[in-house]
Amino acid sequence: MTSLKARLILAFSLITLIPLAIAMALLTARIQSMVKTQAEERLGSALEGIGSQTVEDGRRIAARIEILARDPQLKRLYLLRPSGSRDLSEYLAERQVLLGLDFLTVADSSGRVVAAGPPPRELGAAIPSAPAGAPFNTPAITGAEGLGALALVSRSPVSYQGAAAGFVQGGLLFDAALLSRLGKTSGVEWILRDPSGRIAASTVPSPPSAAPHAYLSRSVPLEVGTPPYATITGLASTAEADRAIASVRLASALLGLLGLGIAIPLAIVWSGQISRPVERLAAFSEKVARGDWEEPLTLNSVGELQTLVLALDRMRRDLQTYRERLVTSERQAAWSQMARKVAHEVKNPLTPIAISIEDLKRSYDQKRPDFPEILDQAVRTIGEEVEALRRMLQEFSDFARIPPPMPSPSRVSQLLDDLETLYGREVKAGRLVVRRPAQEIAFTADAGQIRQALINLVKNGLEALNGDGRVTVSAHARADDLAIEVTDTGPGLSEEQKANLFAPGFTTKAQGSGLGLTIVERIVSDHSGRIEVDGGPGRGTTFRILLPLSGGAPA
């Protein structure tokens, strides 16, 4: 994501969503904390209440059973009718109701039940009894066989003549119904486990492991009787809190979508107001970098960008002024250098011409008999120097009027064919070798100007040869460029010569205008290419012209 507009839209969206997400997280955490605290308080209070109530119920049951065992009427009914008459059963039923017990029985000394009050319907014939060996007048928690519940039981002996003739036992059931009644008052679900850890009764509609996140649980032992104790687990539901949190999250998501629906269009509008001026500034900077300094920059924007606009436009005007001054300075320097070069090159032939004319005049005045020979030599010398002047002036004229290139589709093979035709004698003599590429290379350029540049390079290379040296011309494609190399086996160039090689007027030959390589460089530059020079003293010289394969002259 590199565009300024996209980043601004993302920033606006984040500014909308992040505070909402933080507020939702804080609100959710607050709700969870409050619910957890309230559930822990409710759960702790309920567990403390059921634990103390169980101990108190055990003491109350033990005291009532002990009083009932000493009741004379009970003793009479039991001792006179040991087989368990209806009168004893009716008496126990009456006392069971009065004492608020779930079950009440009388057993003989061997433990056989001889009479019992009406048991709860769920008990059927299975009436809980105190554990074997449990002390009298002490409450205990025991299992209710086949019922899936626990019972709070106490027993007391029925004494006769100082001995235990039997005993009375009774108690309360710890079943799902009792736990459900406790849960209604406390708002807590209960799970009752026997001393071995098995679930004896529960008010949870499904196992808590199925939805562990919906409950906050804590377990305490029911310290009644002797260890190991039964355990009761309280589970405070957090479902309402979860629903509240889900509602908050849904509302937050809807608010977030609504916020995005508002923020994104606004962000697009505002980011456009910011990014469009920046894009225009970037485009303007690119134009300035390309050298297009004519069009001024006009832009109305915020104060900071307006300051930048004014600075860039001032820079454009300064660059334009500097360029005009530089062009004027370079033009004046070029004309000054050209004038000095022309004066120097014209003055050199004038000396032998003046000497020849003076010698001719002196011979004529002296009536020398060999005057015809002297005249012939003077005419020949003057003619040669005039021809040298003509050639030199022609080179200056060619350099001054090189036209802009006119690119067209061209082929390397045609270019090399033209060189072989022009330098057929040197090719036959082995002084010029043309190496063709394995495959045809097409490029776009002014073929005439490129041919002229190669002719100048080949000419310089042939003139630099010593003895049996040779010049090699080759071409090949390199990445996106066409590389044309002209290599000679001449004496090579020093670093100083390479540094001044393309300067107008610089030459390593005794005679020459020093414009040949300058013309080559100008042609290559006009084709958006470049020229490289390799080699050193004693290693020959390689000129490498690099032209874009699909390019032409710059606009």
XYZ file of C-alpha atoms in Angstrom:
555
model
C 0.000 0.000 0.000
C 2.194 2.802 -1.339
C -0.324 5.436 -2.468
C -1.017 8.332 -0.146
C -4.759 8.117 -0.781
C -4.945 4.456 0.248
C -2.944 5.154 3.390
C -5.206 8.048 4.339
C -8.329 5.910 3.844
C -6.770 3.184 5.996
C -5.865 5.756 8.655
C -9.410 7.154 8.771
C -10.808 3.615 9.022
C -8.449 2.733 11.854
C -9.285 5.964 13.670
C -12.931 4.917 13.494
C -12.446 1.283 14.494
C -9.680 1.417 17.094
C -11.525 3.557 19.707
C -14.639 1.440 19.188
C -12.634 -1.775 19.600
C -10.945 -0.419 22.734
C -14.296 0.679 24.190
C -15.808 -2.729 23.406
C -12.860 -4.545 24.977
C -13.053 -2.390 28.113
C -16.835 -2.758 28.360
C -16.633 -6.526 27.840
C -13.920 -6.849 30.447
C -15.947 -4.720 32.855
C -19.077 -6.832 32.338
C -17.120 -10.052 32.749
C -15.455 -8.753 35.885
C -18.745 -7.626 37.415
C -20.493 -10.871 36.554
C -17.619 -12.946 37.886
C -17.495 -10.952 41.106
C -21.245 -11.199 41.614
C -21.250 -14.906 40.755
C -18.384 -15.579 43.168
C -20.153 -13.697 45.921
C -23.443 -15.497 45.240
C -21.688 -18.849 44.965
C -19.674 -18.338 48.147
C -22.749 -17.281 50.081
C -24.774 -20.232 48.774
C -22.057 -22.776 49.546
C -21.548 -21.355 53.006
C -25.304 -21.466 53.600
C -25.792 -25.051 52.400
C -22.768 -26.258 54.355
C -23.909 -24.690 57.601
C -27.525 -25.730 56.956
C -26.431 -29.357 56.405
C -24.475 -29.390 59.678
C -27.372 -27.776 61.474
C -29.879 -30.230 59.928
C -27.684 -33.116 61.032
C -27.588 -31.880 64.602
C -31.348 -31.253 64.584
C -32.105 -34.726 63.191
C -29.763 -36.398 65.707
C -31.417 -34.550 68.642
C -34.937 -35.376 67.471
C -34.125 -39.046 66.862
C -32.500 -39.255 70.317
C -35.636 -37.743 71.976
C -37.888 -40.078 69.991
C -35.861 -43.141 71.046
C -36.509 -42.252 74.712
C -40.257 -41.802 74.141
C -42.137 -44.243 76.481
C -44.953 -44.750 74.021
C -42.502 -45.743 71.291
C -40.828 -48.157 73.680
C -44.170 -49.655 74.667
C -45.366 -50.104 71.125
C -42.015 -51.560 70.088
C -41.491 -53.860 73.060
C -45.071 -55.144 73.245
C -45.393 -55.716 69.524
C -41.949 -56.548 68.301
C -43.302 -58.008 65.081
C -44.262 -54.514 63.973
C -47.907 -53.899 64.479
C -49.915 -51.326 62.608
C -50.032 -49.165 65.738
C -46.212 -48.762 65.684
C -46.189 -47.950 61.999
C -48.962 -45.386 62.428
C -47.083 -43.870 65.372
C -43.885 -43.610 63.281
C -45.831 -42.058 60.411
C -47.251 -39.444 62.769
C -43.852 -38.685 64.307
C -42.198 -38.574 60.835
C -44.524 -35.795 59.814
C -44.158 -33.939 63.110
C -40.364 -34.149 63.010
C -40.180 -33.141 59.334
C -38.278 -36.237 58.239
C -38.276 -37.982 54.852
C -38.022 -41.431 56.412
C -38.242 -42.954 59.927
C -37.736 -46.597 60.942
C -37.432 -48.832 64.020
C -35.061 -51.807 63.839
C -34.253 -54.576 66.259
C -30.820 -55.143 67.725
C -29.763 -57.137 64.648
C -30.646 -54.237 62.370
C -33.799 -55.674 60.850
C -36.465 -53.036 60.287
C -39.594 -53.919 62.202
C -41.638 -50.807 61.441
C -41.329 -47.721 59.278
C -43.111 -44.544 58.492
C -44.309 -43.920 54.934
C -41.260 -43.512 52.690
C -41.184 -41.013 49.813
C -42.516 -42.484 46.603
C -39.101 -42.374 44.947
C -37.602 -44.505 47.724
C -39.938 -47.437 47.345
C -38.797 -50.239 49.597
C -35.184 -49.031 49.711
C -34.899 -46.992 52.905
C -31.441 -45.533 53.669
C -29.708 -46.650 56.811
C -26.765 -45.343 58.747
C -23.357 -46.795 57.782
C -22.366 -49.928 59.667
C -20.436 -49.045 62.788
C -21.590 -45.445 62.768
C -21.890 -44.088 66.339
C -25.344 -43.487 67.820
C -26.732 -39.957 68.089
C -24.283 -38.735 65.410
C -25.492 -37.653 61.961
C -23.915 -39.193 58.858
C -24.330 -38.950 55.100
C -24.941 -42.218 53.341
C -26.128 -43.442 49.994
C -29.694 -44.270 49.045
C -29.439 -47.577 47.249
C -30.923 -47.530 43.755
C -32.100 -43.942 44.112
C -29.168 -41.910 42.864
C -29.203 -39.657 45.924
C -27.619 -39.245 49.345
C -29.331 -39.198 52.744
C -28.596 -37.383 55.983
C -29.161 -40.105 58.625
C -28.960 -40.355 62.414
C -29.823 -43.253 64.703
C -30.401 -43.616 68.449
C -30.767 -46.789 70.613
C -34.057 -47.909 72.255
C -32.972 -48.897 75.762
C -34.635 -51.565 77.874
C -33.310 -52.564 81.297
C -30.011 -50.836 80.557
C -29.449 -52.534 77.211
C -30.189 -51.584 73.585
C -33.220 -53.538 72.530
C -33.253 -51.886 69.115
C -32.754 -48.444 67.568
C -34.603 -45.697 65.803
C -33.164 -44.030 62.682
C -34.427 -41.369 60.385
C -33.283 -38.521 58.208
C -33.606 -36.370 55.079
C -32.905 -37.136 51.429
C -30.305 -35.179 49.474
C -31.861 -35.618 46.061
C -32.385 -33.488 42.945
C -35.650 -32.138 44.314
C -33.987 -30.831 47.467
C -31.111 -29.359 45.439
C -33.567 -27.745 43.067
C -35.375 -26.056 45.994
C -32.041 -24.786 47.284
C -31.114 -23.535 43.819
C -34.304 -21.523 43.473
C -33.510 -19.499 46.559
C -29.801 -18.970 45.718
C -29.805 -18.919 41.915
C -27.112 -21.613 41.898
C -27.054 -25.056 40.263
C -25.843 -27.955 42.414
C -23.974 -31.209 41.902
C -23.801 -33.629 44.844
C -21.042 -36.258 44.883
C -20.629 -39.156 47.299
C -17.336 -39.669 49.169
C -15.968 -41.691 46.228
C -16.562 -38.789 43.833
C -19.552 -40.203 41.913
C -22.421 -37.838 41.117
C -25.357 -38.706 43.357
C -27.691 -35.846 42.421
C -27.592 -32.799 40.165
C -29.759 -29.896 39.088
C -27.645 -29.127 35.988
C -29.686 -30.024 32.899
C -26.541 -31.140 31.005
C -23.047 -32.004 32.152
C -21.082 -28.840 32.960
C -18.253 -30.043 30.735
C -20.565 -29.496 27.742
C -20.534 -25.738 28.381
C -17.668 -25.028 30.771
C -17.617 -21.339 29.882
C -21.234 -20.866 30.997
C -20.625 -21.630 34.689
C -18.433 -20.461 37.520
C -17.987 -23.413 39.905
C -16.665 -24.113 43.393
C -16.823 -27.252 45.584
C -16.924 -27.689 49.366
C -17.094 -30.852 51.521
C -20.205 -31.512 53.627
C -18.450 -32.046 56.934
C -21.109 -34.236 58.533
C -20.119 -37.482 60.269
C -16.641 -38.901 59.748
C -14.346 -38.567 56.688
C -14.355 -39.131 53.811
C -17.048 -36.521 53.286
C -19.533 -36.068 50.509
C -18.899 -33.038 48.290
C -21.290 -30.462 46.924
C -20.394 -28.301 43.930
C -22.130 -25.022 43.236
C -22.289 -23.647 39.677
C -23.234 -20.031 39.140
C -24.431 -19.500 35.575
C -22.764 -16.783 33.480
C -25.056 -17.321 30.497
C -26.759 -13.955 30.931
C -23.391 -12.230 31.004
C -22.355 -14.133 27.887
C -25.550 -13.032 26.169
C -24.939 -9.452 27.270
C -21.369 -9.592 25.984
C -22.564 -11.121 22.699
C -25.094 -8.293 22.410
C -22.373 -5.728 23.091
C -20.129 -7.307 20.480
C -22.918 -7.413 17.931
C -23.775 -3.794 18.642
C -20.083 -2.892 18.379
C -19.784 -4.732 15.065
C -22.834 -2.927 13.717
C -21.497 0.388 14.973
C -18.144 -0.439 13.409
C -19.772 -1.174 10.060
C -21.808 1.999 10.349
C -18.659 3.924 11.270
C -16.815 2.461 8.288
C -19.773 3.269 6.059
C -19.444 6.897 7.128
C -15.660 7.080 7.493
C -14.672 5.556 4.152
C -16.652 8.016 1.958
C -15.430 10.905 4.078
C -11.899 9.509 3.913
C -12.127 9.237 0.132
C -13.239 12.864 -0.119
C -10.722 14.243 2.374
C -7.847 12.079 1.157
C -8.596 13.210 -2.367
C -8.339 16.833 -1.217
C -4.923 16.037 0.255
C -3.565 13.498 -2.233
C -4.521 15.306 -5.438
C -2.319 18.332 -4.665
C 0.497 15.978 -3.624
C 0.099 14.001 -6.864
C 0.219 17.223 -8.836
C 3.331 18.247 -6.934
C 4.921 14.869 -7.700
C 4.048 15.187 -11.400
C 5.425 18.714 -11.440
C 8.630 17.589 -9.750
C 9.005 14.836 -12.344
C 8.574 17.388 -15.139
C 11.208 19.599 -13.540
C 13.532 16.590 -13.230
C 13.067 15.926 -16.972
C 13.998 19.510 -17.739
C 10.497 20.756 -18.595
C 10.624 24.088 -16.802
C 8.372 26.224 -18.977
C 4.928 25.696 -17.425
C 4.430 27.393 -14.022
C 2.799 25.549 -11.112
C -0.508 26.931 -9.859
C -2.189 25.101 -7.010
C -4.556 26.120 -4.234
C -4.303 23.891 -1.180
C -3.631 23.948 2.536
C -1.048 26.342 3.865
C 1.796 23.847 4.227
C 1.356 22.522 0.671
C 0.955 26.053 -0.648
C 4.352 26.913 0.834
C 5.831 23.886 -0.928
C 4.148 24.925 -4.180
C 5.682 28.394 -3.993
C 9.107 26.912 -3.200
C 8.926 24.482 -6.140
C 7.791 27.155 -8.551
C 10.583 29.456 -7.352
C 13.029 26.606 -7.921
C 11.582 26.130 -11.419
C 12.108 29.778 -12.260
C 15.636 29.698 -10.859
C 16.462 26.574 -12.864
C 15.028 28.150 -15.976
C 17.159 31.242 -15.416
C 20.249 29.157 -14.719
C 19.613 27.069 -17.842
C 19.273 30.138 -20.009
C 22.469 31.558 -18.554
C 24.212 28.220 -18.969
C 23.060 27.845 -22.554
C 24.220 31.370 -23.317
C 27.532 30.742 -21.577
C 28.056 27.410 -23.332
C 27.099 28.943 -26.657
C 29.546 31.794 -26.150
C 32.257 29.383 -25.016
C 31.602 27.091 -27.976
C 31.724 29.949 -30.448
C 34.860 31.306 -28.800
C 36.531 27.896 -28.956
C 35.333 27.374 -32.506
C 36.653 30.788 -33.534
C 40.052 30.054 -32.005
C 40.120 26.646 -33.703
C 39.118 28.087 -37.087
C 41.698 30.870 -36.735
C 44.368 28.348 -35.812
C 43.471 25.955 -38.612
C 43.270 28.780 -41.192
C 46.558 30.318 -40.051
C 48.510 27.072 -40.511
C 47.908 26.802 -44.317
C 48.371 30.530 -44.791
C 52.036 30.351 -43.758
C 53.164 28.020 -46.590
C 50.918 29.939 -48.997
C 52.536 33.281 -48.031
C 56.014 31.746 -48.221
C 55.275 30.287 -51.668
C 53.979 33.643 -52.956
C 56.979 35.512 -51.524
C 59.403 33.035 -53.044
C 57.572 33.269 -56.353
C 57.752 37.096 -56.344
C 61.436 37.108 -55.449
C 62.271 34.604 -58.213
C 60.323 36.671 -60.720
C 62.098 39.873 -59.699
C 65.484 38.157 -60.002
C 64.613 36.803 -63.435
C 65.756 33.374 -62.340
C 66.014 30.896 -65.170
C 64.299 28.139 -63.132
C 61.251 30.338 -62.546
C 58.889 27.893 -64.315
C 59.864 25.128 -61.908
C 59.512 27.503 -58.938
C 56.067 28.584 -60.263
C 54.971 24.984 -60.625
C 56.044 24.131 -57.045
C 54.340 27.250 -55.646
C 51.079 26.468 -57.477
C 51.196 22.887 -56.196
C 51.829 24.012 -52.595
C 49.139 26.672 -52.686
C 46.655 24.196 -54.179
C 47.344 21.605 -51.473
C 46.915 24.111 -48.663
C 43.735 25.511 -50.192
C 42.359 21.953 -50.403
C 43.266 21.398 -46.738
C 41.417 24.609 -45.883
C 38.401 23.436 -47.878
C 38.304 20.085 -46.108
C 38.670 21.701 -42.707
C 35.901 24.202 -43.396
C 33.699 21.394 -44.711
C 34.103 19.503 -41.395
C 33.161 22.586 -39.424
C 30.174 23.095 -41.708
C 29.067 19.458 -41.256
C 29.334 19.696 -37.483
C 27.282 22.871 -37.377
C 24.419 21.521 -39.480
C 23.882 17.963 -38.191
C 20.084 17.625 -38.517
C 17.857 15.988 -35.885
C 17.668 12.236 -36.442
C 14.661 10.762 -38.219
C 14.234 7.268 -36.695
C 12.895 4.428 -38.808
C 13.034 0.613 -38.585
C 16.560 -0.522 -39.409
C 18.549 -3.768 -39.561
C 22.088 -4.389 -38.384
C 22.884 -6.546 -41.409
C 22.140 -3.636 -43.794
C 24.358 -1.326 -41.741
C 27.267 -3.776 -41.888
C 26.704 -4.353 -45.649
C 27.091 -0.618 -46.248
C 30.401 -0.591 -44.324
C 31.760 -3.518 -46.332
C 30.791 -1.781 -49.566
C 32.415 1.519 -48.565
C 35.595 -0.137 -47.311
C 35.769 -2.998 -49.797
C 39.534 -2.530 -50.415
C 40.353 -2.649 -46.695
C 38.113 -5.708 -46.243
C 39.935 -7.560 -49.043
C 43.283 -6.561 -47.573
C 42.287 -7.910 -44.168
C 42.672 -4.519 -42.509
C 38.927 -4.387 -41.768
C 36.955 -7.351 -40.397
C 33.145 -7.228 -40.099
C 31.587 -9.808 -37.769
C 27.870 -10.343 -38.141
C 25.547 -11.412 -35.278
C 24.143 -14.950 -35.293
C 20.596 -13.598 -35.680
C 19.235 -10.507 -37.320
C 18.856 -7.524 -34.941
C 16.202 -4.940 -35.691
C 16.339 -1.494 -34.147
C 14.856 1.963 -34.638
C 17.229 4.782 -35.556
C 18.338 7.177 -38.302
C 20.390 4.630 -40.253
C 22.214 7.346 -42.235
C 23.521 9.092 -39.118
C 24.513 5.825 -37.432
C 26.372 4.826 -40.619
C 28.161 8.209 -40.597
C 29.205 7.665 -36.956
C 30.571 4.187 -37.779
C 32.431 5.552 -40.814
C 34.159 8.127 -38.593
C 35.132 5.432 -36.055
C 36.393 3.031 -38.757
C 38.341 5.844 -40.393
C 40.001 6.778 -37.089
C 40.787 3.121 -36.408
C 42.376 2.563 -39.842
C 44.471 5.718 -39.470
C 45.674 4.505 -36.044
C 46.937 1.117 -37.373
C 50.635 0.354 -37.504
C 51.827 -2.157 -40.093
C 49.618 -5.242 -40.290
C 47.056 -4.192 -37.683
C 43.353 -4.445 -38.298
C 39.994 -2.925 -37.325
C 37.094 -5.180 -36.249
C 33.413 -4.174 -36.359
C 30.879 -6.340 -34.512
C 27.313 -6.023 -33.216
C 25.205 -7.872 -30.688
C 22.087 -7.356 -28.552
C 22.706 -6.661 -24.852
C 19.638 -6.483 -22.564
C 17.549 -3.662 -24.095
C 20.433 -2.159 -26.073
C 22.131 -2.713 -29.386
C 25.923 -2.751 -28.912
C 28.092 -1.917 -31.952
C 31.848 -2.203 -31.306
C 34.723 -0.837 -33.405
C 38.069 -2.236 -32.186
C 41.515 -1.413 -33.562
C 44.914 -2.884 -32.762
C 46.626 0.506 -32.770
C 48.821 2.047 -30.060
C 45.868 2.749 -27.742
C 45.046 5.824 -25.698
C 46.356 7.230 -22.435
C 43.995 8.184 -19.642
C 44.446 11.869 -20.452
C 43.616 11.255 -24.106
C 40.514 9.235 -23.163
C 39.346 12.062 -20.866
C 39.525 14.651 -23.715
C 38.585 12.347 -26.562
C 35.208 13.909 -27.350
C 36.152 17.535 -26.710
C 35.825 19.684 -29.863
C 39.240 20.343 -31.410
C 41.064 17.505 -29.591
C 42.964 15.190 -31.925
C 45.881 12.749 -31.706
C 46.740 13.120 -35.400
C 49.165 15.588 -36.937
C 46.432 16.868 -39.198
C 42.748 16.964 -38.359
C 40.022 19.240 -37.046
C 39.317 17.217 -33.883
C 35.596 17.128 -34.739
C 35.202 13.514 -35.919
C 34.601 11.936 -32.511
C 32.620 14.982 -31.385
C 30.246 14.379 -34.294
C 30.012 10.668 -33.335
C 29.133 11.525 -29.746
C 26.496 14.018 -30.839
C 24.838 11.504 -33.181
C 24.763 8.825 -30.481
C 23.431 11.287 -27.900
C 20.677 12.439 -30.263
C 19.594 8.779 -30.470
C 19.287 8.551 -26.638
C 22.315 6.270 -26.603
C 25.786 6.422 -25.161
C 29.344 5.662 -26.253
C 32.004 3.861 -24.209
C 35.768 3.658 -24.748
C 37.964 0.775 -23.585
C 41.658 0.137 -23.913
C 44.980 1.606 -22.926
C 48.517 2.187 -24.186
C 49.703 -0.802 -26.244
C 46.305 -2.545 -26.060
C 44.448 -0.938 -28.917
C 41.123 0.894 -28.548
C 37.478 -0.210 -28.571
C 34.619 2.230 -29.204
C 31.259 0.784 -28.137
C 28.037 2.453 -29.281
C 24.973 1.515 -27.205
C 21.581 2.307 -28.756
C 18.108 1.447 -27.369
C 16.604 -1.323 -29.475
C 13.158 0.310 -29.509
C 14.214 3.901 -29.169
C 14.620 6.790 -31.431
C 15.579 10.376 -31.104
C 14.319 12.165 -28.057
C 11.446 14.535 -28.462
